[in-house]
Coordinates of C-alpha atoms in Angstrom, one line a residue:
Chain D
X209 CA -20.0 -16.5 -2.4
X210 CA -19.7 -13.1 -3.2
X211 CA -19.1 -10.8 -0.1
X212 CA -20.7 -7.7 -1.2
X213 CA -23.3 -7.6 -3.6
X214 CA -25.4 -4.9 -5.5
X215 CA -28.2 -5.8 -6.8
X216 CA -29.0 -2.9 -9.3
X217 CA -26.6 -2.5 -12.4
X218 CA -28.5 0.5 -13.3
X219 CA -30.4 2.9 -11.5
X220 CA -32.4 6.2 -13.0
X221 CA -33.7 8.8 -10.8
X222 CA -35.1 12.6 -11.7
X223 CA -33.2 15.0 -10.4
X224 CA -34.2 16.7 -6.8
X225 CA -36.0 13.0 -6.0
X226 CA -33.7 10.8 -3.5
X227 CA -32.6 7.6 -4.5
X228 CA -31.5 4.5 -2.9
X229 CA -28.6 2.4 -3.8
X230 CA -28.8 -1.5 -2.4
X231 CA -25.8 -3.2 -0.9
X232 CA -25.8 -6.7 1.1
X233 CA -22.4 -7.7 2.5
X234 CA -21.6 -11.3 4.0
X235 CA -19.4 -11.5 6.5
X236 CA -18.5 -13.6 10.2
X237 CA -16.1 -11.5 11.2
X238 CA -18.0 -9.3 14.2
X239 CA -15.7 -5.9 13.3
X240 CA -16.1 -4.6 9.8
X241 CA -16.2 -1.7 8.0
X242 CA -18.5 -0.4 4.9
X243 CA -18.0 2.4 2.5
X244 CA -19.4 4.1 -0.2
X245 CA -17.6 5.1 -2.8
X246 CA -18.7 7.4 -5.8
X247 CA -16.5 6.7 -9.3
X248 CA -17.7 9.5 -12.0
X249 CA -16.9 9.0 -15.9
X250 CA -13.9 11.1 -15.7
X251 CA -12.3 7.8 -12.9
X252 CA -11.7 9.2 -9.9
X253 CA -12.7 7.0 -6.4
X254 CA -14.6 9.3 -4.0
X255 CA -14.9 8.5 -1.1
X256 CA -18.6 9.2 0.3
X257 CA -19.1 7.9 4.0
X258 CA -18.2 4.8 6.3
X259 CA -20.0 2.6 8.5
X260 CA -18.4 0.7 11.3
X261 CA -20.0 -2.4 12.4
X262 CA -20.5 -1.1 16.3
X263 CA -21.7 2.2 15.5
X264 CA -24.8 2.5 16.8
X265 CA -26.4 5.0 14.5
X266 CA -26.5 5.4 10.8
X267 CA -24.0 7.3 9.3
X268 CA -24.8 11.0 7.7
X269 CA -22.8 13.1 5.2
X270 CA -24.2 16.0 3.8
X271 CA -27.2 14.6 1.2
X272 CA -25.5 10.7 1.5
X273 CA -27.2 8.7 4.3
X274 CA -26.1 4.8 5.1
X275 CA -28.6 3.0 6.1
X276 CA -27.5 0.7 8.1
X277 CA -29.5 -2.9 8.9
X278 CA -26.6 -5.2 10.9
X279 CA -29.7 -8.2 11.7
X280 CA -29.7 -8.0 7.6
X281 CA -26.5 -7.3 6.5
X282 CA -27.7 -4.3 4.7
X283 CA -25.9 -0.8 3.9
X284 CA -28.1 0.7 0.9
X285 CA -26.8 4.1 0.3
X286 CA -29.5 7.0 0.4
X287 CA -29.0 10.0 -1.5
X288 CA -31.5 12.3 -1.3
X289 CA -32.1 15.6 -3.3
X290 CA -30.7 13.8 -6.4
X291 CA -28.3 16.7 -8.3
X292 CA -27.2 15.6 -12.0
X293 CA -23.7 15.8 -10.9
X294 CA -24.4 12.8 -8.7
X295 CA -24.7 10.5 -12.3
X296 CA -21.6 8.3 -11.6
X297 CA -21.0 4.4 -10.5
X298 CA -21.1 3.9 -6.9
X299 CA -18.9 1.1 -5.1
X300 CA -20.3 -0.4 -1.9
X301 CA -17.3 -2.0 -0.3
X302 CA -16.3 -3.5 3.0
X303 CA -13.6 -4.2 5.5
X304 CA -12.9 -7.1 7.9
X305 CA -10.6 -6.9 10.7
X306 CA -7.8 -8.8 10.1
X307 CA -5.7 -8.8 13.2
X308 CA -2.1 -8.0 12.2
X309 CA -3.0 -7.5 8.7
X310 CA -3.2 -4.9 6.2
X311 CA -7.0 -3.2 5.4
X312 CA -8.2 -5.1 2.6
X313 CA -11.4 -4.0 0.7
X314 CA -13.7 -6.2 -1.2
X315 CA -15.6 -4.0 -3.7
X316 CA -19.2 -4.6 -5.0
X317 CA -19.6 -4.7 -8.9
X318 CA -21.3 -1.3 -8.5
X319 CA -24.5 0.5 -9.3
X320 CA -24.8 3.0 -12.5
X321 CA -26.8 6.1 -11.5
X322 CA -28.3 8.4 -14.0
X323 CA -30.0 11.7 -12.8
X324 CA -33.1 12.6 -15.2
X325 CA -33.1 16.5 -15.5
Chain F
X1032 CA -6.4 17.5 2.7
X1033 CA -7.9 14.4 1.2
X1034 CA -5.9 14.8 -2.3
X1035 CA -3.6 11.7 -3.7
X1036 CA -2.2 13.0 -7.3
X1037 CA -1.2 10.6 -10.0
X1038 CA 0.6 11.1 -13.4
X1039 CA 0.6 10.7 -15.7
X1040 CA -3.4 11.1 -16.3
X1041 CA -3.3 9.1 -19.6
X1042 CA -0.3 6.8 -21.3
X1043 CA -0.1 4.6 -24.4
X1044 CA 2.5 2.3 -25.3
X1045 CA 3.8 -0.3 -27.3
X1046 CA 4.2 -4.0 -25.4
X1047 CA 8.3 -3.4 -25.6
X1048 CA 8.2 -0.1 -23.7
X1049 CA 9.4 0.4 -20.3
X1050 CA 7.1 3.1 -18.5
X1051 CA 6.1 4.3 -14.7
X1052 CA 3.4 5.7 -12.8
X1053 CA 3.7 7.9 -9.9
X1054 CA 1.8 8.3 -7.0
X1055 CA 1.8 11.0 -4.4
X1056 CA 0.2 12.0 -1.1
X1057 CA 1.2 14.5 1.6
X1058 CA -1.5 13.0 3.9
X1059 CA 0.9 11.2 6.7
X1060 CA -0.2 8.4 5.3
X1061 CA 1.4 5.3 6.1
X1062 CA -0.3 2.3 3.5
X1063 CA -0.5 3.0 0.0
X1064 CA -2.4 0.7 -2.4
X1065 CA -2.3 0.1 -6.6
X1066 CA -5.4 -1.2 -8.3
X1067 CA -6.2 -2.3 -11.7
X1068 CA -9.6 -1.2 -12.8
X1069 CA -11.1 -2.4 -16.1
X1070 CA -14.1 -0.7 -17.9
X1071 CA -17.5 -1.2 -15.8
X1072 CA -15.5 -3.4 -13.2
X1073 CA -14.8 -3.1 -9.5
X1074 CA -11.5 -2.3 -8.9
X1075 CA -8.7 -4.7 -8.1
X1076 CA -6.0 -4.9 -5.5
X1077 CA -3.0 -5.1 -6.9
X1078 CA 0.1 -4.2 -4.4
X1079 CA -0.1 -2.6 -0.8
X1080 CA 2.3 -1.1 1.2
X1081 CA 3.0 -0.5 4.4
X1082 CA 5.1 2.0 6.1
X1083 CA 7.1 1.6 2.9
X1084 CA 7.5 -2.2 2.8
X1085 CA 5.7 -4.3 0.4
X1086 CA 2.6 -6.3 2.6
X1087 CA 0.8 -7.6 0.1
X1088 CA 1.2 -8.8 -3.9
X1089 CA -1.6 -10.1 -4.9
X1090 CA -0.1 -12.4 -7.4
X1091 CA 0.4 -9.6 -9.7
X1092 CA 2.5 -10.2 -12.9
X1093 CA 6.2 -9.7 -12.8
X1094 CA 6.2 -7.4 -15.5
X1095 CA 4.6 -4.6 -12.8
X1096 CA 6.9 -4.0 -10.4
X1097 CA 6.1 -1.1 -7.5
X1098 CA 8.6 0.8 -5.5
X1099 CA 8.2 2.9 -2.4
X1100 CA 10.8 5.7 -2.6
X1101 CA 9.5 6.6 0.8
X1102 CA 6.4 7.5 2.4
X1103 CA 4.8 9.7 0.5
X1104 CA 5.3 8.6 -3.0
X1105 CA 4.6 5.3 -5.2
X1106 CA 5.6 4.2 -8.5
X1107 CA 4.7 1.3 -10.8
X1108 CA 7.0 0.3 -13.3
X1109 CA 5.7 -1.5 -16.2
X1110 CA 7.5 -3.4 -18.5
X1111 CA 6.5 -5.5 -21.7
X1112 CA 3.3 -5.0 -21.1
X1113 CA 0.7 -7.3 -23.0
X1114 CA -2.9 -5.2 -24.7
X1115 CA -5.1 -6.7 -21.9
X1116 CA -3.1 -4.4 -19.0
X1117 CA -5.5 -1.6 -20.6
X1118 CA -6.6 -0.5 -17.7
X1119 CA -7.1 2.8 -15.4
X1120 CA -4.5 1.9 -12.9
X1121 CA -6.0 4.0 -9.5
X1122 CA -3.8 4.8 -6.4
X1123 CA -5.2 4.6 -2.9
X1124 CA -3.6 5.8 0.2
X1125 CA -4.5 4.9 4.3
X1126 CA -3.5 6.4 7.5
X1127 CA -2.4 2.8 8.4
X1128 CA -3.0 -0.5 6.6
X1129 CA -5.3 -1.2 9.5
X1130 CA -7.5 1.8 9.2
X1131 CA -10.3 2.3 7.5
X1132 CA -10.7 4.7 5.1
X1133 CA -8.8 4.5 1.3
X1134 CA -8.5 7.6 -0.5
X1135 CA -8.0 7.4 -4.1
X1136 CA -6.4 9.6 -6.7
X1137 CA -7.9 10.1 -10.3
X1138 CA -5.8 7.3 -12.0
X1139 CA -4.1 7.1 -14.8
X1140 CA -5.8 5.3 -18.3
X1141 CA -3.3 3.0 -19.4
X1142 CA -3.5 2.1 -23.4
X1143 CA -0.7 -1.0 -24.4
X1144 CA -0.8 -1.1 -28.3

Protein backbone atom coordinates (compact mmCIF):
# COMPACT_ATOMS: atom_id res chain seq x y z
CA UNK A 1 0.00 0.00 0.00
CA UNK A 2 1.16 3.24 -1.00
CA UNK A 3 2.08 5.54 2.05
CA UNK A 4 1.39 8.82 0.63
CA UNK A 5 -0.91 9.31 -2.00
CA UNK A 6 -2.10 12.32 -4.27
CA UNK A 7 -4.87 12.01 -5.77
CA UNK A 8 -4.73 14.79 -8.58
CA UNK A 9 -1.99 14.42 -11.36
CA UNK A 10 -3.05 17.68 -12.62
CA UNK A 11 -4.40 20.64 -11.14
CA UNK A 12 -5.46 24.15 -13.10
CA UNK A 13 -6.20 27.18 -11.16
CA UNK A 14 -6.60 31.11 -12.40
CA UNK A 15 -4.29 33.07 -11.01
CA UNK A 16 -5.10 35.26 -7.60
CA UNK A 17 -7.81 32.13 -6.88
CA UNK A 18 -6.41 29.69 -4.03
CA UNK A 19 -6.02 26.23 -4.69
CA UNK A 20 -5.92 23.06 -2.86
CA UNK A 21 -3.48 20.29 -3.32
CA UNK A 22 -4.83 16.64 -1.70
CA UNK A 23 -2.51 14.37 0.15
CA UNK A 24 -3.46 11.19 2.32
CA UNK A 25 -0.64 9.54 4.13
CA UNK A 26 -0.86 5.95 5.84
CA UNK A 27 0.95 5.38 8.57
CA UNK A 28 0.98 3.43 12.47
CA UNK A 29 3.75 5.00 13.61
CA UNK A 30 2.16 7.78 16.24
CA UNK A 31 5.37 10.45 15.51
CA UNK A 32 5.55 11.50 11.83
CA UNK A 33 6.37 14.23 9.92
CA UNK A 34 4.74 15.82 6.50
CA UNK A 35 6.12 18.17 4.02
CA UNK A 36 5.41 19.95 1.14
CA UNK A 37 7.65 20.37 -1.35
CA UNK A 38 7.45 22.55 -4.48
CA UNK A 39 9.67 21.17 -7.72
CA UNK A 40 9.52 23.92 -10.70
CA UNK A 41 10.48 22.89 -14.41
CA UNK A 42 13.87 24.30 -14.03
CA UNK A 43 14.32 20.94 -10.87
CA UNK A 44 14.99 22.34 -7.95
CA UNK A 45 13.18 20.70 -4.47
CA UNK A 46 11.67 23.55 -2.41
CA UNK A 47 10.94 23.08 0.46
CA UNK A 48 7.46 24.81 1.42
CA UNK A 49 6.29 23.94 5.11
CA UNK A 50 6.22 20.91 7.72
CA UNK A 51 3.71 19.36 9.81
CA UNK A 52 4.54 17.31 12.86
CA UNK A 53 2.12 14.83 13.89
CA UNK A 54 1.59 16.50 17.72
CA UNK A 55 1.37 19.89 16.55
CA UNK A 56 -1.70 21.01 17.56
CA UNK A 57 -2.37 23.67 14.97
CA UNK A 58 -2.08 23.79 11.25
CA UNK A 59 0.96 24.93 9.90
CA UNK A 60 1.24 28.53 8.06
CA UNK A 61 3.86 29.90 5.67
CA UNK A 62 3.43 33.00 4.00
CA UNK A 63 0.39 32.09 1.21
CA UNK A 64 0.99 27.97 1.89
CA UNK A 65 -1.31 26.67 4.52
CA UNK A 66 -1.33 22.68 5.65
CA UNK A 67 -4.28 21.63 6.47
CA UNK A 68 -3.97 19.27 8.72
CA UNK A 69 -6.87 16.34 9.52
CA UNK A 70 -4.75 13.58 11.90
CA UNK A 71 -8.65 11.49 12.54
CA UNK A 72 -8.23 11.33 8.44
CA UNK A 73 -4.81 11.22 7.64
CA UNK A 74 -5.06 14.20 5.56
CA UNK A 75 -2.40 17.11 4.83
CA UNK A 76 -3.90 18.93 1.48
CA UNK A 77 -1.71 21.79 0.87
CA UNK A 78 -3.59 25.22 0.48
CA UNK A 79 -2.22 27.90 -1.51
CA UNK A 80 -4.10 30.76 -1.67
CA UNK A 81 -3.71 33.97 -3.93
CA UNK A 82 -2.53 31.61 -6.73
CA UNK A 83 0.72 33.68 -8.49
CA UNK A 84 1.77 32.05 -12.03
CA UNK A 85 5.10 31.55 -10.52
CA UNK A 86 3.48 28.95 -8.27
CA UNK A 87 2.96 26.53 -11.77
CA UNK A 88 5.38 23.66 -10.67
CA UNK A 89 4.95 19.89 -9.29
CA UNK A 90 4.34 19.74 -5.66
CA UNK A 91 5.65 16.61 -3.54
CA UNK A 92 3.62 15.70 -0.38
CA UNK A 93 6.00 13.52 1.61
CA UNK A 94 6.27 12.16 5.05
CA UNK A 95 8.48 11.05 7.86
CA UNK A 96 8.18 8.21 10.42
CA UNK A 97 10.23 8.05 13.49
CA UNK A 98 12.52 5.50 13.25
CA UNK A 99 14.31 5.29 16.59
CA UNK A 100 18.03 5.05 15.93
CA UNK A 101 17.60 5.56 12.30
CA UNK A 102 18.31 7.84 9.68
CA UNK A 103 15.09 10.35 8.36
CA UNK A 104 13.71 8.58 5.54
CA UNK A 105 11.11 10.28 3.31
CA UNK A 106 8.52 8.61 1.26
CA UNK A 107 7.44 11.01 -1.47
CA UNK A 108 3.88 11.15 -3.19
CA UNK A 109 3.87 10.89 -7.08
CA UNK A 110 3.00 14.57 -7.06
CA UNK A 111 0.47 17.06 -8.25
CA UNK A 112 1.09 19.29 -11.62
CA UNK A 113 -0.19 22.82 -10.91
CA UNK A 114 -0.88 25.21 -13.70
CA UNK A 115 -1.80 28.98 -12.88
CA UNK A 116 -4.29 30.38 -15.68
CA UNK A 117 -3.34 34.15 -16.17
CA UNK B 1 21.01 30.05 4.66
CA UNK B 2 19.00 27.32 3.19
CA UNK B 3 21.30 26.92 -0.09
CA UNK B 4 22.86 23.29 -1.02
CA UNK B 5 24.88 23.91 -4.60
CA UNK B 6 25.45 21.16 -7.00
CA UNK B 7 27.65 20.96 -10.19
CA UNK B 8 27.80 20.33 -12.50
CA UNK B 9 24.08 21.63 -13.53
CA UNK B 10 23.99 19.44 -16.65
CA UNK B 11 26.43 16.39 -17.95
CA UNK B 12 26.34 14.00 -20.83
CA UNK B 13 28.36 11.04 -21.33
CA UNK B 14 29.17 8.05 -23.05
CA UNK B 15 28.51 4.51 -20.94
CA UNK B 16 32.56 4.11 -20.78
CA UNK B 17 33.14 7.50 -19.08
CA UNK B 18 34.11 7.94 -15.58
CA UNK B 19 32.39 11.30 -14.15
CA UNK B 20 31.38 12.91 -10.56
CA UNK B 21 28.98 15.12 -9.09
CA UNK B 22 29.53 17.41 -6.29
CA UNK B 23 27.52 18.40 -3.61
CA UNK B 24 27.98 21.22 -1.10
CA UNK B 25 26.42 22.84 1.95
CA UNK B 26 27.72 25.24 4.55
CA UNK B 27 24.54 24.60 6.69
CA UNK B 28 26.20 22.46 9.82
CA UNK B 29 24.57 20.00 8.38
CA UNK B 30 25.23 16.66 9.53
CA UNK B 31 23.11 13.98 6.93
CA UNK B 32 23.38 14.38 3.41
CA UNK B 33 21.25 12.47 0.93
CA UNK B 34 21.53 11.57 -3.16
CA UNK B 35 18.36 10.91 -5.19
CA UNK B 36 17.59 9.72 -8.58
CA UNK B 37 14.71 11.57 -10.04
CA UNK B 38 13.27 10.45 -13.47
CA UNK B 39 10.92 12.72 -15.58
CA UNK B 40 7.34 13.21 -13.85
CA UNK B 41 8.53 10.84 -11.01
CA UNK B 42 8.91 11.24 -7.21
CA UNK B 43 12.30 11.23 -6.35
CA UNK B 44 14.27 8.29 -5.11
CA UNK B 45 16.67 7.65 -2.21
CA UNK B 46 19.62 6.64 -3.34
CA UNK B 47 22.61 6.93 -0.48
CA UNK B 48 22.44 8.79 2.92
CA UNK B 49 25.01 9.88 5.13
CA UNK B 50 25.51 10.53 8.32
CA UNK B 51 27.96 12.54 10.11
CA UNK B 52 30.12 11.45 7.15
CA UNK B 53 29.57 7.71 7.35
CA UNK B 54 27.49 5.87 4.85
CA UNK B 55 23.86 4.85 6.81
CA UNK B 56 22.05 3.82 4.19
CA UNK B 57 22.42 2.24 0.32
CA UNK B 58 19.53 1.65 -0.90
CA UNK B 59 20.65 -1.15 -3.15
CA UNK B 60 22.04 1.24 -5.47
CA UNK B 61 24.23 -0.06 -8.41
CA UNK B 62 27.88 -0.49 -7.91
CA UNK B 63 28.65 1.59 -10.71
CA UNK B 64 27.55 4.82 -8.37
CA UNK B 65 29.76 5.04 -5.78
CA UNK B 66 29.44 8.23 -3.09
CA UNK B 67 32.09 9.66 -1.02
CA UNK B 68 31.93 12.01 1.89
CA UNK B 69 35.17 14.10 1.85
CA UNK B 70 33.91 15.58 5.06
CA UNK B 71 30.89 17.26 6.31
CA UNK B 72 30.13 19.65 4.07
CA UNK B 73 30.64 18.19 0.73
CA UNK B 74 29.35 14.98 -1.31
CA UNK B 75 30.37 13.39 -4.46
CA UNK B 76 28.96 10.68 -6.69
CA UNK B 77 31.19 8.91 -8.88
CA UNK B 78 29.75 7.30 -11.83
CA UNK B 79 31.18 4.90 -13.79
CA UNK B 80 30.03 2.81 -16.99
CA UNK B 81 26.93 4.11 -16.73
CA UNK B 82 24.11 2.41 -18.74
CA UNK B 83 21.31 5.17 -20.95
CA UNK B 84 18.54 4.42 -18.28
CA UNK B 85 20.78 6.45 -15.38
CA UNK B 86 19.27 9.61 -17.34
CA UNK B 87 18.21 11.11 -14.66
CA UNK B 88 18.40 14.61 -12.54
CA UNK B 89 20.46 13.31 -9.78
CA UNK B 90 19.16 15.95 -6.68
CA UNK B 91 21.23 16.45 -3.42
CA UNK B 92 19.55 16.83 -0.08
CA UNK B 93 21.06 17.92 3.14
CA UNK B 94 19.62 17.51 7.16
CA UNK B 95 20.72 19.02 10.33
CA UNK B 96 20.75 15.27 11.60
CA UNK B 97 19.55 12.13 9.86
CA UNK B 98 16.88 12.17 12.50
CA UNK B 99 15.53 15.58 11.83
CA UNK B 100 13.09 16.67 9.84
CA UNK B 101 13.55 18.86 7.33
CA UNK B 102 15.58 17.93 3.78
CA UNK B 103 16.87 20.73 1.78
CA UNK B 104 17.58 20.19 -1.68
CA UNK B 105 19.90 21.66 -4.25
CA UNK B 106 18.97 22.25 -7.95
CA UNK B 107 20.46 18.88 -9.29
CA UNK B 108 22.25 18.05 -11.86
CA UNK B 109 20.50 16.44 -15.42
CA UNK B 110 22.45 13.58 -16.18
CA UNK B 111 22.37 12.46 -20.12
CA UNK B 112 24.41 8.66 -20.64
CA UNK B 113 24.64 8.37 -24.55
Amino acid sequence: AQKITQTQPGMFVQEKEAVTLDCTYDTSDPSYGLFWYKQPSSGEMIFLIYQGSYDQQNATEGRYSLNFQKARKSANLVISASQLGDSAMYFCAMREGQAGGSYIPTFGRGTSLIVHP
Amino acid sequence: DTEVTQTPKHLVMGMTNKKSLKCEQHMGHRAMYWYKQKAKKPPELMFVYSYEKLSINESVPSRFSPECPNSSLLNLHLHALQPEDSALYLCASSQDPNTDTQYFGPGTRLTVL
